Amino acid sequence: MEFAQAVEGMAEACRALDAPVVSGNVSLYNASFGKDIFPTPSVGAVGVFAEELRLEPAPNFVGTGFVSPGDEVWLLGQTHADDIGGSEVQSLWLGKIDGPPPQLDLALEKAVQDVVRSGIESGWIRSAHDCSEGGLGVAVAECLIKGAHGLGLHMDLPAGDVGRVLFSESASRVVVSVAPADASHLQQAGVPAHRLGTLTQTGELEFATLSVAVGQLRAAHDGALTSLEG
């Protein structure tokens, strides 16, 4: 039943986003450490730039890494601090994985994606990274790790418990960076938008009363698999 409902939800999302899935392959008998894996089917998608099809000059595109000091960092979408159901952080904090997963508002999802795509195509969004794996804290850390050398950010978090806000897995959220002169586009975009801060040259990620060097974040990120060997 759980697997069937997951597939039905994916089909509903595909229709709302006009993103067809043309084929698939799934095993119903996977297990790990003697327990069945969670019923979490996923979709891999490949996109094509329309301009390339017309053999015109390459289109605008952005990466996930932050670009330049002075750029403003914004979070598009709404964070709900209790959206940790079914997450790895819930397992670490509470020793269990249960409860409802984050709710998905397909209208908001489409609206946020439309804003991001429009901003990229128009050239005023300079980087973009979704918050789908690990929440806001992980997304911002990855933006710094993959960004220009020496960048830092003093992050102004949305209201709520710091830990839950950082690792909430609320859907339909994207971290973007823009030049200060373009921030008004986000304020007028018609979707929830929270200013997280301005990129610095400190090489530190700061929030609340905590500070961590981006170099430390990079070492933890790059050495994640090695750390599991022991």
PDB file of C-alpha atoms in Angstrom:
ATOM      1  CA  MET A   1       0.000   0.000   0.000  1.00  0.00           C
ATOM      2  CA  GLU A   2       2.794   2.472   0.899  1.00  0.00           C
ATOM      3  CA  PHE A   3       4.588   1.811  -2.373  1.00  0.00           C
ATOM      4  CA  ALA A   4       1.380   2.179  -4.393  1.00  0.00           C
ATOM      5  CA  GLN A   5       0.581   5.497  -2.700  1.00  0.00           C
ATOM      6  CA  ALA A   6       4.112   6.742  -3.365  1.00  0.00           C
ATOM      7  CA  VAL A   7       3.750   5.984  -7.073  1.00  0.00           C
ATOM      8  CA  GLU A   8       0.327   7.642  -7.202  1.00  0.00           C
ATOM      9  CA  GLY A   9       1.819  10.745  -5.601  1.00  0.00           C
ATOM     10  CA  MET A  10       4.645  10.793  -8.119  1.00  0.00           C
ATOM     11  CA  ALA A  11       2.130  10.547 -10.959  1.00  0.00           C
ATOM     12  CA  GLU A  12       0.172  13.491  -9.543  1.00  0.00           C
ATOM     13  CA  ALA A  13       3.357  15.555  -9.339  1.00  0.00           C
ATOM     14  CA  CYS A  14       4.334  14.645 -12.904  1.00  0.00           C
ATOM     15  CA  ARG A  15       0.975  15.888 -14.184  1.00  0.00           C
ATOM     16  CA  ALA A  16       1.195  19.130 -12.183  1.00  0.00           C
ATOM     17  CA  LEU A  17       4.733  19.864 -13.366  1.00  0.00           C
ATOM     18  CA  ASP A  18       4.232  18.592 -16.905  1.00  0.00           C
ATOM     19  CA  ALA A  19       7.182  16.230 -16.469  1.00  0.00           C
ATOM     20  CA  PRO A  20       6.469  12.811 -18.022  1.00  0.00           C
ATOM     21  CA  VAL A  21       8.252   9.681 -16.824  1.00  0.00           C
ATOM     22  CA  VAL A  22       8.569   7.445 -19.844  1.00  0.00           C
ATOM     23  CA  SER A  23       9.945   4.241 -18.302  1.00  0.00           C
ATOM     24  CA  GLY A  24      11.033   2.683 -15.052  1.00  0.00           C
ATOM     25  CA  ASN A  25      12.572  -0.232 -13.231  1.00  0.00           C
ATOM     26  CA  VAL A  26      12.109  -1.197  -9.605  1.00  0.00           C
ATOM     27  CA  SER A  27      12.862  -4.118  -7.331  1.00  0.00           C
ATOM     28  CA  LEU A  28      10.325  -4.988  -4.661  1.00  0.00           C
ATOM     29  CA  TYR A  29      12.689  -7.271  -2.754  1.00  0.00           C
ATOM     30  CA  ASN A  30      15.559  -5.051  -1.599  1.00  0.00           C
ATOM     31  CA  ALA A  31      16.610  -5.354   2.034  1.00  0.00           C
ATOM     32  CA  SER A  32      19.445  -4.116   4.245  1.00  0.00           C
ATOM     33  CA  PHE A  33      20.607  -5.662   7.540  1.00  0.00           C
ATOM     34  CA  GLY A  34      17.676  -8.038   7.407  1.00  0.00           C
ATOM     35  CA  LYS A  35      15.052  -5.316   7.015  1.00  0.00           C
ATOM     36  CA  ASP A  36      13.153  -4.208   3.940  1.00  0.00           C
ATOM     37  CA  ILE A  37      14.179  -0.816   2.585  1.00  0.00           C
ATOM     38  CA  PHE A  38      11.723   2.042   2.876  1.00  0.00           C
ATOM     39  CA  PRO A  39       9.159   2.392   0.040  1.00  0.00           C
ATOM     40  CA  THR A  40      10.842   5.443  -1.480  1.00  0.00           C
ATOM     41  CA  PRO A  41      10.922   5.203  -5.291  1.00  0.00           C
ATOM     42  CA  SER A  42      12.775   8.009  -7.031  1.00  0.00           C
ATOM     43  CA  VAL A  43      12.971   9.486 -10.514  1.00  0.00           C
ATOM     44  CA  GLY A  44      16.045  10.497 -12.482  1.00  0.00           C
ATOM     45  CA  ALA A  45      15.454  13.184 -15.105  1.00  0.00           C
ATOM     46  CA  VAL A  46      17.595  14.717 -17.845  1.00  0.00           C
ATOM     47  CA  GLY A  47      16.842  18.189 -19.178  1.00  0.00           C
ATOM     48  CA  VAL A  48      17.683  19.841 -22.482  1.00  0.00           C
ATOM     49  CA  PHE A  49      18.232  23.540 -23.076  1.00  0.00           C
ATOM     50  CA  ALA A  50      15.825  24.746 -25.756  1.00  0.00           C
ATOM     51  CA  GLU A  51      18.465  27.052 -27.238  1.00  0.00           C
ATOM     52  CA  GLU A  52      20.737  24.087 -27.903  1.00  0.00           C
ATOM     53  CA  LEU A  53      18.028  22.437 -29.939  1.00  0.00           C
ATOM     54  CA  ARG A  54      17.903  25.537 -32.150  1.00  0.00           C
ATOM     55  CA  LEU A  55      21.706  25.655 -32.389  1.00  0.00           C
ATOM     56  CA  GLU A  56      21.726  29.178 -30.948  1.00  0.00           C
ATOM     57  CA  PRO A  57      24.298  30.528 -28.465  1.00  0.00           C
ATOM     58  CA  ALA A  58      24.438  28.656 -25.152  1.00  0.00           C
ATOM     59  CA  PRO A  59      21.668  29.659 -22.715  1.00  0.00           C
ATOM     60  CA  ASN A  60      22.084  31.043 -19.233  1.00  0.00           C
ATOM     61  CA  PHE A  61      22.688  28.385 -16.621  1.00  0.00           C
ATOM     62  CA  VAL A  62      23.884  28.419 -13.012  1.00  0.00           C
ATOM     63  CA  GLY A  63      25.552  26.053 -10.615  1.00  0.00           C
ATOM     64  CA  THR A  64      24.841  25.343  -6.959  1.00  0.00           C
ATOM     65  CA  GLY A  65      27.916  27.177  -5.658  1.00  0.00           C
ATOM     66  CA  PHE A  66      27.815  30.767  -4.440  1.00  0.00           C
ATOM     67  CA  VAL A  67      29.595  33.150  -6.793  1.00  0.00           C
ATOM     68  CA  SER A  68      30.744  36.447  -5.330  1.00  0.00           C
ATOM     69  CA  PRO A  69      31.101  38.375  -2.033  1.00  0.00           C
ATOM     70  CA  GLY A  70      28.387  40.977  -1.669  1.00  0.00           C
ATOM     71  CA  ASP A  71      25.723  38.800  -3.304  1.00  0.00           C
ATOM     72  CA  GLU A  72      22.565  38.319  -1.262  1.00  0.00           C
ATOM     73  CA  VAL A  73      21.414  34.823  -0.333  1.00  0.00           C
ATOM     74  CA  TRP A  74      17.682  34.078  -0.220  1.00  0.00           C
ATOM     75  CA  LEU A  75      15.519  31.104   0.642  1.00  0.00           C
ATOM     76  CA  LEU A  76      12.479  30.632  -1.585  1.00  0.00           C
ATOM     77  CA  GLY A  77       9.610  28.621  -0.112  1.00  0.00           C
ATOM     78  CA  GLN A  78       8.341  28.063   3.415  1.00  0.00           C
ATOM     79  CA  THR A  79      10.171  26.253   6.253  1.00  0.00           C
ATOM     80  CA  HIS A  80       8.121  24.300   8.778  1.00  0.00           C
ATOM     81  CA  ALA A  81      10.250  23.308  11.756  1.00  0.00           C
ATOM     82  CA  ASP A  82       8.316  20.091  12.428  1.00  0.00           C
ATOM     83  CA  ASP A  83       8.977  18.628   8.958  1.00  0.00           C
ATOM     84  CA  ILE A  84      11.460  15.970  10.073  1.00  0.00           C
ATOM     85  CA  GLY A  85       9.227  12.881   9.754  1.00  0.00           C
ATOM     86  CA  GLY A  86      10.994  10.023   7.982  1.00  0.00           C
ATOM     87  CA  SER A  87      14.340  11.844   7.898  1.00  0.00           C
ATOM     88  CA  GLU A  88      17.858  10.808   8.849  1.00  0.00           C
ATOM     89  CA  VAL A  89      18.057  13.590  11.421  1.00  0.00           C
ATOM     90  CA  GLN A  90      14.936  12.237  13.113  1.00  0.00           C
ATOM     91  CA  SER A  91      16.678   8.873  13.391  1.00  0.00           C
ATOM     92  CA  LEU A  92      19.790  10.521  14.878  1.00  0.00           C
ATOM     93  CA  TRP A  93      17.866  12.687  17.354  1.00  0.00           C
ATOM     94  CA  LEU A  94      15.027  10.393  18.357  1.00  0.00           C
ATOM     95  CA  GLY A  95      16.301   6.934  17.477  1.00  0.00           C
ATOM     96  CA  LYS A  96      13.364   6.210  15.204  1.00  0.00           C
ATOM     97  CA  ILE A  97      11.928   6.983  11.799  1.00  0.00           C
ATOM     98  CA  ASP A  98       8.192   7.518  11.788  1.00  0.00           C
ATOM     99  CA  GLY A  99       5.449  10.115  11.456  1.00  0.00           C
ATOM    100  CA  PRO A 100       4.156  11.880   8.364  1.00  0.00           C
ATOM    101  CA  PRO A 101       6.667  13.101   5.777  1.00  0.00           C
ATOM    102  CA  PRO A 102       6.675  16.789   4.779  1.00  0.00           C
ATOM    103  CA  GLN A 103       3.537  17.789   2.919  1.00  0.00           C
ATOM    104  CA  LEU A 104       3.871  18.804  -0.723  1.00  0.00           C
ATOM    105  CA  ASP A 105       1.861  21.733  -2.089  1.00  0.00           C
ATOM    106  CA  LEU A 106       2.153  21.196  -5.834  1.00  0.00           C
ATOM    107  CA  ALA A 107       0.943  24.715  -6.642  1.00  0.00           C
ATOM    108  CA  LEU A 108       3.712  26.205  -4.470  1.00  0.00           C
ATOM    109  CA  GLU A 109       6.259  23.775  -5.901  1.00  0.00           C
ATOM    110  CA  LYS A 110       5.451  24.853  -9.440  1.00  0.00           C
ATOM    111  CA  ALA A 111       5.451  28.542  -8.482  1.00  0.00           C
ATOM    112  CA  VAL A 112       8.898  28.306  -6.842  1.00  0.00           C
ATOM    113  CA  GLN A 113      10.320  26.393  -9.794  1.00  0.00           C
ATOM    114  CA  ASP A 114       8.863  28.930 -12.232  1.00  0.00           C
ATOM    115  CA  VAL A 115      10.518  31.806 -10.332  1.00  0.00           C
ATOM    116  CA  VAL A 116      13.877  30.037 -10.285  1.00  0.00           C
ATOM    117  CA  ARG A 117      13.754  29.122 -13.961  1.00  0.00           C
ATOM    118  CA  SER A 118      12.689  32.633 -14.937  1.00  0.00           C
ATOM    119  CA  GLY A 119      15.446  34.185 -12.818  1.00  0.00           C
ATOM    120  CA  ILE A 120      18.082  31.931 -14.345  1.00  0.00           C
ATOM    121  CA  GLU A 121      16.900  32.541 -17.894  1.00  0.00           C
ATOM    122  CA  SER A 122      16.815  36.297 -17.271  1.00  0.00           C
ATOM    123  CA  GLY A 123      20.281  36.253 -15.732  1.00  0.00           C
ATOM    124  CA  TRP A 124      19.560  37.682 -12.295  1.00  0.00           C
ATOM    125  CA  ILE A 125      19.751  34.440 -10.287  1.00  0.00           C
ATOM    126  CA  ARG A 126      23.457  33.652  -9.922  1.00  0.00           C
ATOM    127  CA  SER A 127      23.240  30.277  -8.151  1.00  0.00           C
ATOM    128  CA  ALA A 128      20.471  27.905  -7.082  1.00  0.00           C
ATOM    129  CA  HIS A 129      20.313  24.810  -4.883  1.00  0.00           C
ATOM    130  CA  ASP A 130      17.252  22.906  -3.654  1.00  0.00           C
ATOM    131  CA  CYS A 131      16.827  21.855  -0.013  1.00  0.00           C
ATOM    132  CA  SER A 132      15.631  18.336  -0.760  1.00  0.00           C
ATOM    133  CA  GLU A 133      18.396  16.387   1.006  1.00  0.00           C
ATOM    134  CA  GLY A 134      19.148  17.350   4.584  1.00  0.00           C
ATOM    135  CA  GLY A 135      17.372  20.680   4.702  1.00  0.00           C
ATOM    136  CA  LEU A 136      18.515  24.297   4.720  1.00  0.00           C
ATOM    137  CA  GLY A 137      21.708  23.764   6.702  1.00  0.00           C
ATOM    138  CA  VAL A 138      23.027  21.121   4.310  1.00  0.00           C
ATOM    139  CA  ALA A 139      21.985  23.120   1.221  1.00  0.00           C
ATOM    140  CA  VAL A 140      23.770  26.302   2.349  1.00  0.00           C
ATOM    141  CA  ALA A 141      26.857  24.328   3.378  1.00  0.00           C
ATOM    142  CA  GLU A 142      27.013  22.730  -0.076  1.00  0.00           C
ATOM    143  CA  CYS A 143      26.582  26.125  -1.745  1.00  0.00           C
ATOM    144  CA  LEU A 144      29.654  27.363   0.153  1.00  0.00           C
ATOM    145  CA  ILE A 145      31.666  24.172  -0.397  1.00  0.00           C
ATOM    146  CA  LYS A 146      31.059  24.321  -4.154  1.00  0.00           C
ATOM    147  CA  GLY A 147      31.300  28.100  -4.382  1.00  0.00           C
ATOM    148  CA  ALA A 148      34.125  30.540  -4.976  1.00  0.00           C
ATOM    149  CA  HIS A 149      37.102  30.184  -2.639  1.00  0.00           C
ATOM    150  CA  GLY A 150      37.010  32.140   0.607  1.00  0.00           C
ATOM    151  CA  LEU A 151      33.293  32.930   0.681  1.00  0.00           C
ATOM    152  CA  GLY A 152      31.394  32.961   3.961  1.00  0.00           C
ATOM    153  CA  LEU A 153      27.876  33.707   5.163  1.00  0.00           C
ATOM    154  CA  HIS A 154      26.369  35.019   8.370  1.00  0.00           C
ATOM    155  CA  MET A 155      22.968  33.361   8.089  1.00  0.00           C
ATOM    156  CA  ASP A 156      19.769  34.921   9.427  1.00  0.00           C
ATOM    157  CA  LEU A 157      17.571  31.873  10.003  1.00  0.00           C
ATOM    158  CA  PRO A 158      13.778  31.783   9.745  1.00  0.00           C
ATOM    159  CA  ALA A 159      12.006  31.802  13.109  1.00  0.00           C
ATOM    160  CA  GLY A 160      11.946  28.608  15.178  1.00  0.00           C
ATOM    161  CA  ASP A 161      14.184  26.117  16.957  1.00  0.00           C
ATOM    162  CA  VAL A 162      17.626  26.408  15.325  1.00  0.00           C
ATOM    163  CA  GLY A 163      18.217  22.692  14.906  1.00  0.00           C
ATOM    164  CA  ARG A 164      14.805  21.973  13.455  1.00  0.00           C
ATOM    165  CA  VAL A 165      14.939  24.985  11.138  1.00  0.00           C
ATOM    166  CA  LEU A 166      18.357  23.923   9.841  1.00  0.00           C
ATOM    167  CA  PHE A 167      17.367  20.300   9.186  1.00  0.00           C
ATOM    168  CA  SER A 168      13.646  20.525   8.467  1.00  0.00           C
ATOM    169  CA  GLU A 169      12.937  18.857   5.130  1.00  0.00           C
ATOM    170  CA  SER A 170       9.991  21.043   4.128  1.00  0.00           C
ATOM    171  CA  ALA A 171       9.334  20.702   0.410  1.00  0.00           C
ATOM    172  CA  SER A 172       9.467  23.342  -2.347  1.00  0.00           C
ATOM    173  CA  ARG A 173      12.469  25.310  -1.086  1.00  0.00           C
ATOM    174  CA  VAL A 174      15.438  26.624  -3.067  1.00  0.00           C
ATOM    175  CA  VAL A 175      18.466  28.633  -1.887  1.00  0.00           C
ATOM    176  CA  VAL A 176      19.441  31.255  -4.464  1.00  0.00           C
ATOM    177  CA  SER A 177      21.993  34.061  -4.655  1.00  0.00           C
ATOM    178  CA  VAL A 178      21.498  37.359  -6.455  1.00  0.00           C
ATOM    179  CA  ALA A 179      23.251  40.682  -6.816  1.00  0.00           C
ATOM    180  CA  PRO A 180      21.828  43.245  -4.339  1.00  0.00           C
ATOM    181  CA  ALA A 181      20.313  45.263  -7.175  1.00  0.00           C
ATOM    182  CA  ASP A 182      18.267  42.212  -8.208  1.00  0.00           C
ATOM    183  CA  ALA A 183      16.864  41.307  -4.797  1.00  0.00           C
ATOM    184  CA  SER A 184      13.657  43.198  -5.569  1.00  0.00           C
ATOM    185  CA  HIS A 185      12.805  40.500  -8.123  1.00  0.00           C
ATOM    186  CA  LEU A 186      12.535  37.988  -5.293  1.00  0.00           C
ATOM    187  CA  GLN A 187      10.485  40.298  -3.091  1.00  0.00           C
ATOM    188  CA  GLN A 188       7.985  40.694  -5.914  1.00  0.00           C
ATOM    189  CA  ALA A 189       8.004  37.077  -7.114  1.00  0.00           C
ATOM    190  CA  GLY A 190       4.766  36.033  -5.436  1.00  0.00           C
ATOM    191  CA  VAL A 191       6.307  33.137  -3.447  1.00  0.00           C
ATOM    192  CA  PRO A 192       7.589  33.077   0.166  1.00  0.00           C
ATOM    193  CA  ALA A 193      11.098  34.565   0.240  1.00  0.00           C
ATOM    194  CA  HIS A 194      13.388  34.945   3.266  1.00  0.00           C
ATOM    195  CA  ARG A 195      16.677  36.841   3.077  1.00  0.00           C
ATOM    196  CA  LEU A 196      19.393  34.698   4.675  1.00  0.00           C
ATOM    197  CA  GLY A 197      22.244  37.196   4.461  1.00  0.00           C
ATOM    198  CA  THR A 198      25.046  38.627   2.331  1.00  0.00           C
ATOM    199  CA  LEU A 199      28.079  36.651   1.208  1.00  0.00           C
ATOM    200  CA  THR A 200      31.306  37.665   2.942  1.00  0.00           C
ATOM    201  CA  GLN A 201      35.006  36.852   2.550  1.00  0.00           C
ATOM    202  CA  THR A 202      35.361  35.359   6.036  1.00  0.00           C
ATOM    203  CA  GLY A 203      35.388  31.726   4.909  1.00  0.00           C
ATOM    204  CA  GLU A 204      32.956  30.981   7.756  1.00  0.00           C
ATOM    205  CA  LEU A 205      29.336  29.826   7.951  1.00  0.00           C
ATOM    206  CA  GLU A 206      27.751  31.571  10.932  1.00  0.00           C
ATOM    207  CA  PHE A 207      24.272  31.246  12.396  1.00  0.00           C
ATOM    208  CA  ALA A 208      22.838  31.984  15.828  1.00  0.00           C
ATOM    209  CA  THR A 209      25.919  31.852  18.119  1.00  0.00           C
ATOM    210  CA  LEU A 210      27.755  29.200  16.103  1.00  0.00           C
ATOM    211  CA  SER A 211      30.501  29.495  13.508  1.00  0.00           C
ATOM    212  CA  VAL A 212      32.232  26.846  11.395  1.00  0.00           C
ATOM    213  CA  ALA A 213      34.943  27.220   8.774  1.00  0.00           C
ATOM    214  CA  VAL A 214      33.951  26.276   5.240  1.00  0.00           C
ATOM    215  CA  GLY A 215      37.158  24.227   5.106  1.00  0.00           C
ATOM    216  CA  GLN A 216      35.820  22.066   7.943  1.00  0.00           C
ATOM    217  CA  LEU A 217      32.526  21.660   6.118  1.00  0.00           C
ATOM    218  CA  ARG A 218      34.388  20.624   2.964  1.00  0.00           C
ATOM    219  CA  ALA A 219      36.477  18.060   4.836  1.00  0.00           C
ATOM    220  CA  ALA A 220      33.366  16.517   6.409  1.00  0.00           C
ATOM    221  CA  HIS A 221      31.551  16.534   3.068  1.00  0.00           C
ATOM    222  CA  ASP A 222      34.397  15.011   1.071  1.00  0.00           C
ATOM    223  CA  GLY A 223      35.255  12.450   3.740  1.00  0.00           C
ATOM    224  CA  ALA A 224      31.719  11.239   4.459  1.00  0.00           C
ATOM    225  CA  LEU A 225      32.189   7.735   3.056  1.00  0.00           C
ATOM    226  CA  THR A 226      35.650   7.316   4.573  1.00  0.00           C
ATOM    227  CA  SER A 227      34.248   8.162   8.011  1.00  0.00           C
ATOM    228  CA  LEU A 228      31.954   5.136   7.802  1.00  0.00           C
ATOM    229  CA  GLU A 229      34.767   2.627   7.300  1.00  0.00           C
ATOM    230  CA  GLY A 230      35.551   2.277  10.971  1.00  0.00           C
TER     231      GLY A 230
END
